[in-house]
PDB file of C-alpha atoms in Angstrom:
ATOM      1  CA  MET Q   1      -9.002   3.916 -13.047  1.00 48.00           C
ATOM      2  CA  LYS Q   2      -7.199   1.903 -10.442  1.00 46.00           C
ATOM      3  CA  LYS Q   3      -8.914   1.294  -7.128  1.00 47.00           C
ATOM      4  CA  LEU Q   4      -7.889   1.013  -3.528  1.00 47.00           C
ATOM      5  CA  LEU Q   5     -10.715  -0.032  -1.241  1.00 48.00           C
ATOM      6  CA  ILE Q   6     -10.191   0.145   2.494  1.00 46.00           C
ATOM      7  CA  ILE Q   7     -12.985  -1.176   4.697  1.00 46.00           C
ATOM      8  CA  VAL Q   8     -12.978  -0.404   8.382  1.00 45.00           C
ATOM      9  CA  ALA Q   9     -14.228  -3.087  10.769  1.00 45.00           C
ATOM     10  CA  ILE Q  10     -15.327  -1.781  14.148  1.00 43.00           C
ATOM     11  CA  LEU Q  11     -14.413  -4.066  17.046  1.00 45.00           C
ATOM     12  CA  LEU Q  12     -16.673  -2.337  19.523  1.00 43.00           C
ATOM     13  CA  THR Q  13     -20.159  -1.449  18.313  1.00 43.00           C
ATOM     14  CA  THR Q  14     -21.376   0.444  21.383  1.00 44.00           C
ATOM     15  CA  CYS Q  15     -19.298   3.561  20.685  1.00 51.00           C
ATOM     16  CA  SER Q  16     -21.226   6.760  20.034  1.00 49.00           C
ATOM     17  CA  LEU Q  17     -20.575  10.444  19.660  1.00 47.00           C
ATOM     18  CA  ASN Q  18     -22.428  11.113  22.930  1.00 48.00           C
ATOM     19  CA  ALA Q  19     -19.708   9.848  25.262  1.00 57.00           C
ATOM     20  CA  GLN Q  20     -20.186  11.191  28.778  1.00 72.00           C
ATOM     21  CA  VAL Q  21     -16.453  11.489  29.474  1.00 92.00           C
ATOM     22  CA  LYS Q  22     -14.874  14.221  27.359  1.00 95.00           C
ATOM     23  CA  LYS Q  23     -11.304  13.479  26.329  1.00 97.00           C
ATOM     24  CA  LEU Q  24      -8.653  15.174  24.215  1.00 98.00           C
ATOM     25  CA  VAL Q  25      -6.101  13.261  22.192  1.00 98.00           C
ATOM     26  CA  HIS Q  26      -2.661  13.723  23.762  1.00 98.00           C
ATOM     27  CA  ARG Q  27      -0.499  11.539  21.546  1.00 98.00           C
ATOM     28  CA  ILE Q  28      -0.728   9.619  18.287  1.00 98.00           C
ATOM     29  CA  ASN Q  29       1.875   6.953  17.589  1.00 98.00           C
ATOM     30  CA  SER Q  30       1.641   6.335  13.841  1.00 97.00           C
ATOM     31  CA  THR Q  31       3.333   3.307  12.352  1.00 95.00           C
ATOM     32  CA  VAL Q  32       1.890   4.242   8.947  1.00 91.00           C
ATOM     33  CA  GLU Q  33       3.747   7.555   8.784  1.00 92.00           C
ATOM     34  CA  SER Q  34       6.554   6.505  11.193  1.00 96.00           C
ATOM     35  CA  GLU Q  35       5.719   9.519  13.361  1.00 97.00           C
ATOM     36  CA  THR Q  36       4.806  10.437  16.913  1.00 98.00           C
ATOM     37  CA  ILE Q  37       2.466  13.407  17.237  1.00 98.00           C
ATOM     38  CA  GLU Q  38       1.889  15.146  20.577  1.00 98.00           C
ATOM     39  CA  PHE Q  39      -0.789  17.738  21.413  1.00 98.00           C
ATOM     40  CA  ARG Q  40      -1.199  20.433  24.080  1.00 98.00           C
ATOM     41  CA  TYR Q  41      -4.286  22.430  25.038  1.00 98.00           C
ATOM     42  CA  ASN Q  42      -5.221  25.459  27.134  1.00 98.00           C
ATOM     43  CA  ALA Q  43      -7.896  25.729  29.831  1.00 97.00           C
ATOM     44  CA  LYS Q  44     -10.554  26.246  27.135  1.00 98.00           C
ATOM     45  CA  ASN Q  45      -9.647  22.925  25.471  1.00 98.00           C
ATOM     46  CA  GLN Q  46      -8.234  24.822  22.494  1.00 98.00           C
ATOM     47  CA  LEU Q  47      -5.318  23.281  20.649  1.00 98.00           C
ATOM     48  CA  VAL Q  48      -2.298  25.526  21.263  1.00 98.00           C
ATOM     49  CA  PHE Q  49       0.626  23.276  20.307  1.00 98.00           C
ATOM     50  CA  PHE Q  50       1.403  20.052  18.488  1.00 98.00           C
ATOM     51  CA  SER Q  51       4.611  18.431  17.321  1.00 98.00           C
ATOM     52  CA  GLU Q  52       5.589  15.748  14.824  1.00 97.00           C
ATOM     53  CA  MET Q  53       8.633  13.563  15.356  1.00 97.00           C
ATOM     54  CA  GLY Q  54       9.511  11.542  12.272  1.00 95.00           C
ATOM     55  CA  ILE Q  55      12.495   9.439  11.295  1.00 94.00           C
ATOM     56  CA  ALA Q  56      14.286  12.319   9.585  1.00 92.00           C
ATOM     57  CA  PHE Q  57      12.442  15.470  10.715  1.00 94.00           C
ATOM     58  CA  TYR Q  58      10.885  17.310  13.651  1.00 97.00           C
ATOM     59  CA  ARG Q  59       8.153  19.945  13.356  1.00 97.00           C
ATOM     60  CA  GLU Q  60       6.548  22.112  16.032  1.00 98.00           C
ATOM     61  CA  TYR Q  61       3.321  24.060  15.577  1.00 98.00           C
ATOM     62  CA  SER Q  62       1.937  26.724  17.911  1.00 98.00           C
ATOM     63  CA  LEU Q  63      -1.519  28.306  17.612  1.00 98.00           C
ATOM     64  CA  LYS Q  64      -2.972  31.549  18.999  1.00 98.00           C
ATOM     65  CA  TYR Q  65      -6.580  32.728  19.368  1.00 98.00           C
ATOM     66  CA  ASP Q  66      -8.139  36.160  19.854  1.00 98.00           C
ATOM     67  CA  LYS Q  67     -10.629  37.217  22.551  1.00 97.00           C
ATOM     68  CA  SER Q  68     -13.456  35.940  20.365  1.00 97.00           C
ATOM     69  CA  ASP Q  69     -11.798  32.495  20.283  1.00 98.00           C
ATOM     70  CA  ARG Q  70     -10.908  32.731  16.598  1.00 98.00           C
ATOM     71  CA  LEU Q  71      -7.639  31.251  15.396  1.00 98.00           C
ATOM     72  CA  ILE Q  72      -5.479  34.222  14.385  1.00 98.00           C
ATOM     73  CA  GLU Q  73      -1.926  32.861  14.179  1.00 98.00           C
ATOM     74  CA  ARG Q  74      -0.048  29.642  13.462  1.00 98.00           C
ATOM     75  CA  ASN Q  75       3.710  29.166  13.735  1.00 98.00           C
ATOM     76  CA  MET Q  76       5.741  26.228  12.429  1.00 98.00           C
ATOM     77  CA  ASN Q  77       9.381  25.463  13.233  1.00 98.00           C
ATOM     78  CA  ARG Q  78      10.981  22.604  11.304  1.00 96.00           C
ATOM     79  CA  ASP Q  79      14.133  20.924  12.622  1.00 96.00           C
ATOM     80  CA  ARG Q  80      14.772  23.666  15.173  1.00 94.00           C
ATOM     81  CA  GLY Q  81      15.263  26.593  12.878  1.00 96.00           C
ATOM     82  CA  ASP Q  82      15.844  25.102   9.428  1.00 97.00           C
ATOM     83  CA  ILE Q  83      12.488  26.494   8.273  1.00 97.00           C
ATOM     84  CA  ILE Q  84      10.318  28.836  10.346  1.00 98.00           C
ATOM     85  CA  THR Q  85       6.884  29.887   9.139  1.00 98.00           C
ATOM     86  CA  ASN Q  86       4.568  32.468  10.712  1.00 98.00           C
ATOM     87  CA  ILE Q  87       0.982  32.681   9.442  1.00 98.00           C
ATOM     88  CA  ARG Q  88      -1.566  35.306  10.505  1.00 98.00           C
ATOM     89  CA  TYR Q  89      -5.234  34.825   9.648  1.00 98.00           C
ATOM     90  CA  THR Q  90      -7.801  37.537   8.935  1.00 98.00           C
ATOM     91  CA  TYR Q  91     -11.550  37.018   8.551  1.00 97.00           C
ATOM     92  CA  THR Q  92     -13.056  39.642   6.245  1.00 95.00           C
ATOM     93  CA  SER Q  93     -15.152  37.578   3.816  1.00 97.00           C
ATOM     94  CA  PRO Q  94     -17.738  34.785   4.147  1.00 96.00           C
ATOM     95  CA  ASP Q  95     -16.079  32.988   1.225  1.00 97.00           C
ATOM     96  CA  TYR Q  96     -12.461  32.860   2.306  1.00 98.00           C
ATOM     97  CA  VAL Q  97      -9.936  33.418   5.093  1.00 98.00           C
ATOM     98  CA  THR Q  98      -6.788  35.354   4.256  1.00 98.00           C
ATOM     99  CA  GLU Q  99      -3.462  33.966   5.420  1.00 97.00           C
ATOM    100  CA  ASN Q 100      -0.397  36.197   5.431  1.00 98.00           C
ATOM    101  CA  VAL Q 101       2.722  34.037   5.467  1.00 97.00           C
ATOM    102  CA  SER Q 102       6.279  34.946   6.510  1.00 98.00           C
ATOM    103  CA  MET Q 103       9.114  32.426   6.048  1.00 97.00           C
ATOM    104  CA  ARG Q 104      12.735  32.360   7.150  1.00 96.00           C
ATOM    105  CA  GLY Q 105      15.328  29.943   8.546  1.00 96.00           C
ATOM    106  CA  LYS Q 106      18.722  28.349   8.086  1.00 95.00           C
ATOM    107  CA  LEU Q 107      17.475  26.614   4.917  1.00 93.00           C
ATOM    108  CA  GLN Q 108      14.876  29.200   3.928  1.00 94.00           C
ATOM    109  CA  GLY Q 109      15.518  32.758   2.768  1.00 94.00           C
ATOM    110  CA  ARG Q 110      13.158  35.463   3.956  1.00 96.00           C
ATOM    111  CA  ALA Q 111       9.950  35.463   1.951  1.00 96.00           C
ATOM    112  CA  THR Q 112       6.320  36.526   2.268  1.00 97.00           C
ATOM    113  CA  GLU Q 113       3.111  35.601   0.515  1.00 95.00           C
ATOM    114  CA  SER Q 114      -0.636  35.983   0.891  1.00 95.00           C
ATOM    115  CA  ASN Q 115      -3.182  33.243   0.151  1.00 94.00           C
ATOM    116  CA  ARG Q 116      -6.917  32.671   0.343  1.00 95.00           C
ATOM    117  CA  ILE Q 117      -8.375  29.724   2.239  1.00 97.00           C
ATOM    118  CA  HIS Q 118     -11.627  28.997   0.370  1.00 98.00           C
ATOM    119  CA  ILE Q 119     -14.508  28.034   2.694  1.00 98.00           C
ATOM    120  CA  ASP Q 120     -18.225  27.276   2.551  1.00 98.00           C
ATOM    121  CA  SER Q 121     -20.982  28.799   4.704  1.00 97.00           C
ATOM    122  CA  LEU Q 122     -20.030  26.482   7.602  1.00 97.00           C
ATOM    123  CA  GLY Q 123     -16.360  27.436   7.481  1.00 98.00           C
ATOM    124  CA  ARG Q 124     -15.203  24.182   5.855  1.00 98.00           C
ATOM    125  CA  LEU Q 125     -12.459  24.109   3.250  1.00 98.00           C
ATOM    126  CA  THR Q 126     -13.835  23.718  -0.278  1.00 98.00           C
ATOM    127  CA  LYS Q 127     -10.704  23.809  -2.436  1.00 97.00           C
ATOM    128  CA  THR Q 128      -7.042  24.761  -2.674  1.00 96.00           C
ATOM    129  CA  THR Q 129      -5.351  26.300  -5.684  1.00 93.00           C
ATOM    130  CA  PHE Q 130      -1.855  27.025  -6.903  1.00 88.00           C
ATOM    131  CA  ALA Q 131      -0.546  30.592  -7.133  1.00 79.00           C
ATOM    132  CA  ASP Q 132      -1.925  30.884 -10.684  1.00 81.00           C
ATOM    133  CA  GLU Q 133      -5.389  29.764  -9.411  1.00 84.00           C
ATOM    134  CA  VAL Q 134      -5.088  26.343 -11.069  1.00 89.00           C
ATOM    135  CA  LEU Q 135      -7.155  23.881  -9.029  1.00 94.00           C
ATOM    136  CA  TRP Q 136      -5.153  21.599  -6.708  1.00 94.00           C
ATOM    137  CA  GLU Q 137      -7.554  19.964  -4.209  1.00 97.00           C
ATOM    138  CA  GLU Q 138     -11.337  19.745  -3.682  1.00 97.00           C
ATOM    139  CA  PHE Q 139     -13.293  18.769  -0.530  1.00 98.00           C
ATOM    140  CA  ASN Q 140     -16.866  17.651   0.301  1.00 97.00           C
ATOM    141  CA  TYR Q 141     -18.391  16.895   3.732  1.00 97.00           C
ATOM    142  CA  ASP Q 142     -21.379  15.375   5.542  1.00 97.00           C
ATOM    143  CA  ASN Q 143     -23.482  17.006   8.280  1.00 96.00           C
ATOM    144  CA  ASN Q 144     -20.937  16.049  10.966  1.00 96.00           C
ATOM    145  CA  ASN Q 145     -18.163  17.880   9.095  1.00 97.00           C
ATOM    146  CA  ASN Q 146     -16.557  14.568   8.147  1.00 96.00           C
ATOM    147  CA  LEU Q 147     -14.655  14.630   4.868  1.00 96.00           C
ATOM    148  CA  THR Q 148     -16.656  12.491   2.405  1.00 94.00           C
ATOM    149  CA  ARG Q 149     -14.762  13.192  -0.826  1.00 96.00           C
ATOM    150  CA  TYR Q 150     -11.224  14.394  -1.451  1.00 95.00           C
ATOM    151  CA  ILE Q 151      -9.991  15.109  -4.985  1.00 95.00           C
ATOM    152  CA  PHE Q 152      -6.315  15.698  -5.697  1.00 94.00           C
ATOM    153  CA  HIS Q 153      -5.402  17.016  -9.156  1.00 93.00           C
ATOM    154  CA  PHE Q 154      -2.111  16.009 -10.794  1.00 89.00           C
ATOM    155  CA  VAL Q 155      -1.119  19.064 -12.793  1.00 82.00           C
ATOM    156  CA  ALA Q 156       1.722  17.397 -14.714  1.00 81.00           C
ATOM    157  CA  ASP Q 157      -0.403  14.776 -16.522  1.00 82.00           C
ATOM    158  CA  GLY Q 158      -3.957  16.000 -15.901  1.00 82.00           C
ATOM    159  CA  GLY Q 159      -4.859  12.960 -13.802  1.00 87.00           C
ATOM    160  CA  GLN Q 160      -6.448  12.960 -10.368  1.00 90.00           C
ATOM    161  CA  ARG Q 161      -6.991  10.931  -7.210  1.00 89.00           C
ATOM    162  CA  ASP Q 162     -10.560  10.629  -5.884  1.00 91.00           C
ATOM    163  CA  ILE Q 163     -11.114   9.368  -2.338  1.00 89.00           C
ATOM    164  CA  ASP Q 164     -14.641   8.672  -1.050  1.00 88.00           C
ATOM    165  CA  TYR Q 165     -15.040   8.219   2.719  1.00 88.00           C
ATOM    166  CA  THR Q 166     -17.905   6.806   4.812  1.00 84.00           C
ATOM    167  CA  TYR Q 167     -18.379   7.093   8.573  1.00 87.00           C
ATOM    168  CA  GLY Q 168     -20.045   5.380  11.508  1.00 84.00           C
ATOM    169  CA  ASN Q 169     -21.156   6.825  14.851  1.00 87.00           C
ATOM    170  CA  ASP Q 170     -17.929   6.400  16.782  1.00 89.00           C
ATOM    171  CA  ILE Q 171     -15.947   9.330  18.169  1.00 91.00           C
ATOM    172  CA  SER Q 172     -13.145  11.026  16.290  1.00 94.00           C
ATOM    173  CA  PRO Q 173      -9.981  11.533  18.372  1.00 95.00           C
ATOM    174  CA  PHE Q 174     -10.326  15.256  17.503  1.00 96.00           C
ATOM    175  CA  ALA Q 175     -14.031  15.563  18.402  1.00 95.00           C
ATOM    176  CA  ASN Q 176     -13.564  17.560  21.624  1.00 97.00           C
ATOM    177  CA  ILE Q 177     -11.016  20.134  20.435  1.00 98.00           C
ATOM    178  CA  GLN Q 178     -12.621  23.550  20.835  1.00 98.00           C
ATOM    179  CA  ASN Q 179     -12.655  26.546  18.455  1.00 98.00           C
ATOM    180  CA  LEU Q 180     -10.354  25.047  15.843  1.00 98.00           C
ATOM    181  CA  PRO Q 181     -11.671  26.249  12.465  1.00 98.00           C
ATOM    182  CA  GLU Q 182     -13.456  23.597  10.421  1.00 97.00           C
ATOM    183  CA  TRP Q 183     -11.025  24.239   7.564  1.00 98.00           C
ATOM    184  CA  PHE Q 184      -7.875  23.662   9.635  1.00 98.00           C
ATOM    185  CA  TRP Q 185      -7.183  19.918   9.316  1.00 98.00           C
ATOM    186  CA  ALA Q 186      -8.329  19.724   5.696  1.00 97.00           C
ATOM    187  CA  TYR Q 187      -6.090  22.645   4.743  1.00 97.00           C
ATOM    188  CA  HIS Q 188      -3.066  20.853   6.204  1.00 95.00           C
ATOM    189  CA  MET Q 189      -3.877  17.208   5.400  1.00 93.00           C
ATOM    190  CA  ASN Q 190      -1.543  17.111   2.418  1.00 89.00           C
ATOM    191  CA  ASN Q 191       1.350  17.423   4.888  1.00 90.00           C
ATOM    192  CA  LEU Q 192      -0.333  16.050   8.016  1.00 93.00           C
ATOM    193  CA  LYS Q 193      -1.586  12.817   6.480  1.00 89.00           C
ATOM    194  CA  TRP Q 194      -2.365  11.278   9.892  1.00 92.00           C
ATOM    195  CA  CYS Q 195      -5.363  13.633  10.302  1.00 93.00           C
ATOM    196  CA  ALA Q 196      -7.283  12.675   7.134  1.00 90.00           C
ATOM    197  CA  GLU Q 197      -9.563  10.011   8.652  1.00 90.00           C
ATOM    198  CA  PHE Q 198     -10.493  11.942  11.820  1.00 92.00           C
ATOM    199  CA  MET Q 199     -10.997  15.631  10.980  1.00 93.00           C
ATOM    200  CA  GLY Q 200     -14.774  15.672  11.625  1.00 94.00           C
ATOM    201  CA  LYS Q 201     -16.887  14.337  14.504  1.00 94.00           C
ATOM    202  CA  ASN Q 202     -16.417  10.669  13.569  1.00 92.00           C
ATOM    203  CA  SER Q 203     -13.704   8.285  12.423  1.00 90.00           C
ATOM    204  CA  ALA Q 204     -13.818   6.938   8.863  1.00 85.00           C
ATOM    205  CA  THR Q 205     -15.284   3.446   8.455  1.00 82.00           C
ATOM    206  CA  SER Q 206     -14.209   3.018   4.829  1.00 82.00           C
ATOM    207  CA  PHE Q 207     -12.684   4.791   1.909  1.00 76.00           C
ATOM    208  CA  ASP Q 208     -12.509   4.050  -1.789  1.00 86.00           C
ATOM    209  CA  ILE Q 209      -9.649   5.481  -3.854  1.00 86.00           C
ATOM    210  CA  ASP Q 210      -9.691   5.919  -7.638  1.00 89.00           C
ATOM    211  CA  ASP Q 211      -6.205   6.893  -8.783  1.00 87.00           C
ATOM    212  CA  THR Q 212      -4.534   6.789 -12.189  1.00 76.00           C
ATOM    213  CA  ARG Q 213      -1.108   6.275 -10.612  1.00 80.00           C
ATOM    214  CA  VAL Q 214      -1.521   3.291  -8.257  1.00 77.00           C
ATOM    215  CA  ASN Q 215      -2.292  -0.399  -8.630  1.00 66.00           C
ATOM    216  CA  ASP Q 216      -5.427  -2.070  -7.294  1.00 59.00           C
ATOM    217  CA  SER Q 217      -5.148  -2.852  -3.610  1.00 60.00           C
ATOM    218  CA  GLU Q 218      -7.393  -3.764  -0.683  1.00 60.00           C
ATOM    219  CA  ALA Q 219      -6.900  -3.449   3.046  1.00 67.00           C
ATOM    220  CA  VAL Q 220      -9.021  -3.878   6.167  1.00 72.00           C
ATOM    221  CA  ILE Q 221      -8.823  -1.489   9.121  1.00 74.00           C
ATOM    222  CA  THR Q 222      -9.998  -2.417  12.617  1.00 79.00           C
ATOM    223  CA  TYR Q 223     -10.300  -0.296  15.748  1.00 89.00           C
ATOM    224  CA  GLU Q 224     -10.105  -0.984  19.456  1.00 95.00           C
ATOM    225  CA  TYR Q 225     -11.796   1.407  21.907  1.00 94.00           C
ATOM    226  CA  ASP Q 226     -11.439   2.305  25.550  1.00 96.00           C
ATOM    227  CA  GLN Q 227     -14.268   2.042  28.092  1.00 95.00           C
ATOM    228  CA  ASP Q 228     -15.481   5.534  27.158  1.00 95.00           C
ATOM    229  CA  GLY Q 229     -15.785   4.793  23.437  1.00 94.00           C
ATOM    230  CA  TYR Q 230     -12.639   6.536  22.175  1.00 96.00           C
ATOM    231  CA  PRO Q 231     -10.471   4.749  19.584  1.00 95.00           C
ATOM    232  CA  VAL Q 232      -7.141   3.718  21.103  1.00 97.00           C
ATOM    233  CA  LYS Q 233      -5.755   1.423  18.404  1.00 94.00           C
ATOM    234  CA  GLN Q 234      -6.125   1.230  14.653  1.00 88.00           C
ATOM    235  CA  PHE Q 235      -5.022  -1.757  12.566  1.00 85.00           C
ATOM    236  CA  TYR Q 236      -4.437  -2.160   8.828  1.00 79.00           C
ATOM    237  CA  ASN Q 237      -4.747  -5.780   7.690  1.00 79.00           C
ATOM    238  CA  GLY Q 238      -4.188  -6.904  11.253  1.00 84.00           C
ATOM    239  CA  GLU Q 239      -1.033  -4.825  11.634  1.00 86.00           C
ATOM    240  CA  ILE Q 240      -0.922  -1.910  14.057  1.00 93.00           C
ATOM    241  CA  ALA Q 241      -1.280   1.402  12.216  1.00 90.00           C
ATOM    242  CA  ARG Q 242      -1.871   4.046  14.890  1.00 94.00           C
ATOM    243  CA  GLU Q 243      -2.280   4.245  18.659  1.00 98.00           C
ATOM    244  CA  PHE Q 244      -4.070   7.072  20.504  1.00 98.00           C
ATOM    245  CA  VAL Q 245      -3.466   8.326  24.040  1.00 98.00           C
ATOM    246  CA  TYR Q 246      -5.951  10.701  25.719  1.00 98.00           C
ATOM    247  CA  ARG Q 247      -6.319  13.040  28.667  1.00 97.00           C
ATOM    248  CA  LYS Q 248      -9.560  14.277  30.183  1.00 96.00           C
ATOM    249  CA  ALA Q 249     -10.793  17.592  28.836  1.00 96.00           C
ATOM    250  CA  GLN Q 250     -11.109  20.611  31.160  1.00 89.00           C
TER     251      GLN Q 250
END
């Protein structure tokens, strides 16, 4: 197995999850993915909109909640109408959430499908499968809902990619978003790769990748923080990787 070890060096050691000033991430400028991601929230500090601007694409996402503050709908519009997806969520089982998907657009014929989002007792994503129930991804977490192991299965050759994450006590840029299901970022991380290191309460301090398809490689990641302990810059091998801009929470 080939290995990629990424070790995160923290530039400021006084950061903790108990920051007195509550902030919400407003923008991520990602050099790694060549994207700018912007976020909007309502008065309850619930995420209601985010967008991704890449070199060759633009995606908008809108989210809706019911009176019990459960996420019930997610809409995605890619490149202003090329592909439009509407997803409605129903919560009828402790083991899964049902998503009913409708698709249309200039590049997408009308289609519908229904899928199960497999969750544990804390509402965290445990796995994803293909339509024939063949295993695709697996997920494990710590007590702060940080992703500690991600397994991606290559169906074509039977190989897989294993990623083990560790975490410190610093604050995740997503830590103060309210009522977003614990499964949400994990379920979308295959497309939204910029969320993988921050989907729980903390930011990753290291990860170790075993992958049959990549060469050995090592990198070092460093963070800079603002006066309230929130990460504002992330570096890979001394090169800027992502920048974070915040606004105060309601």
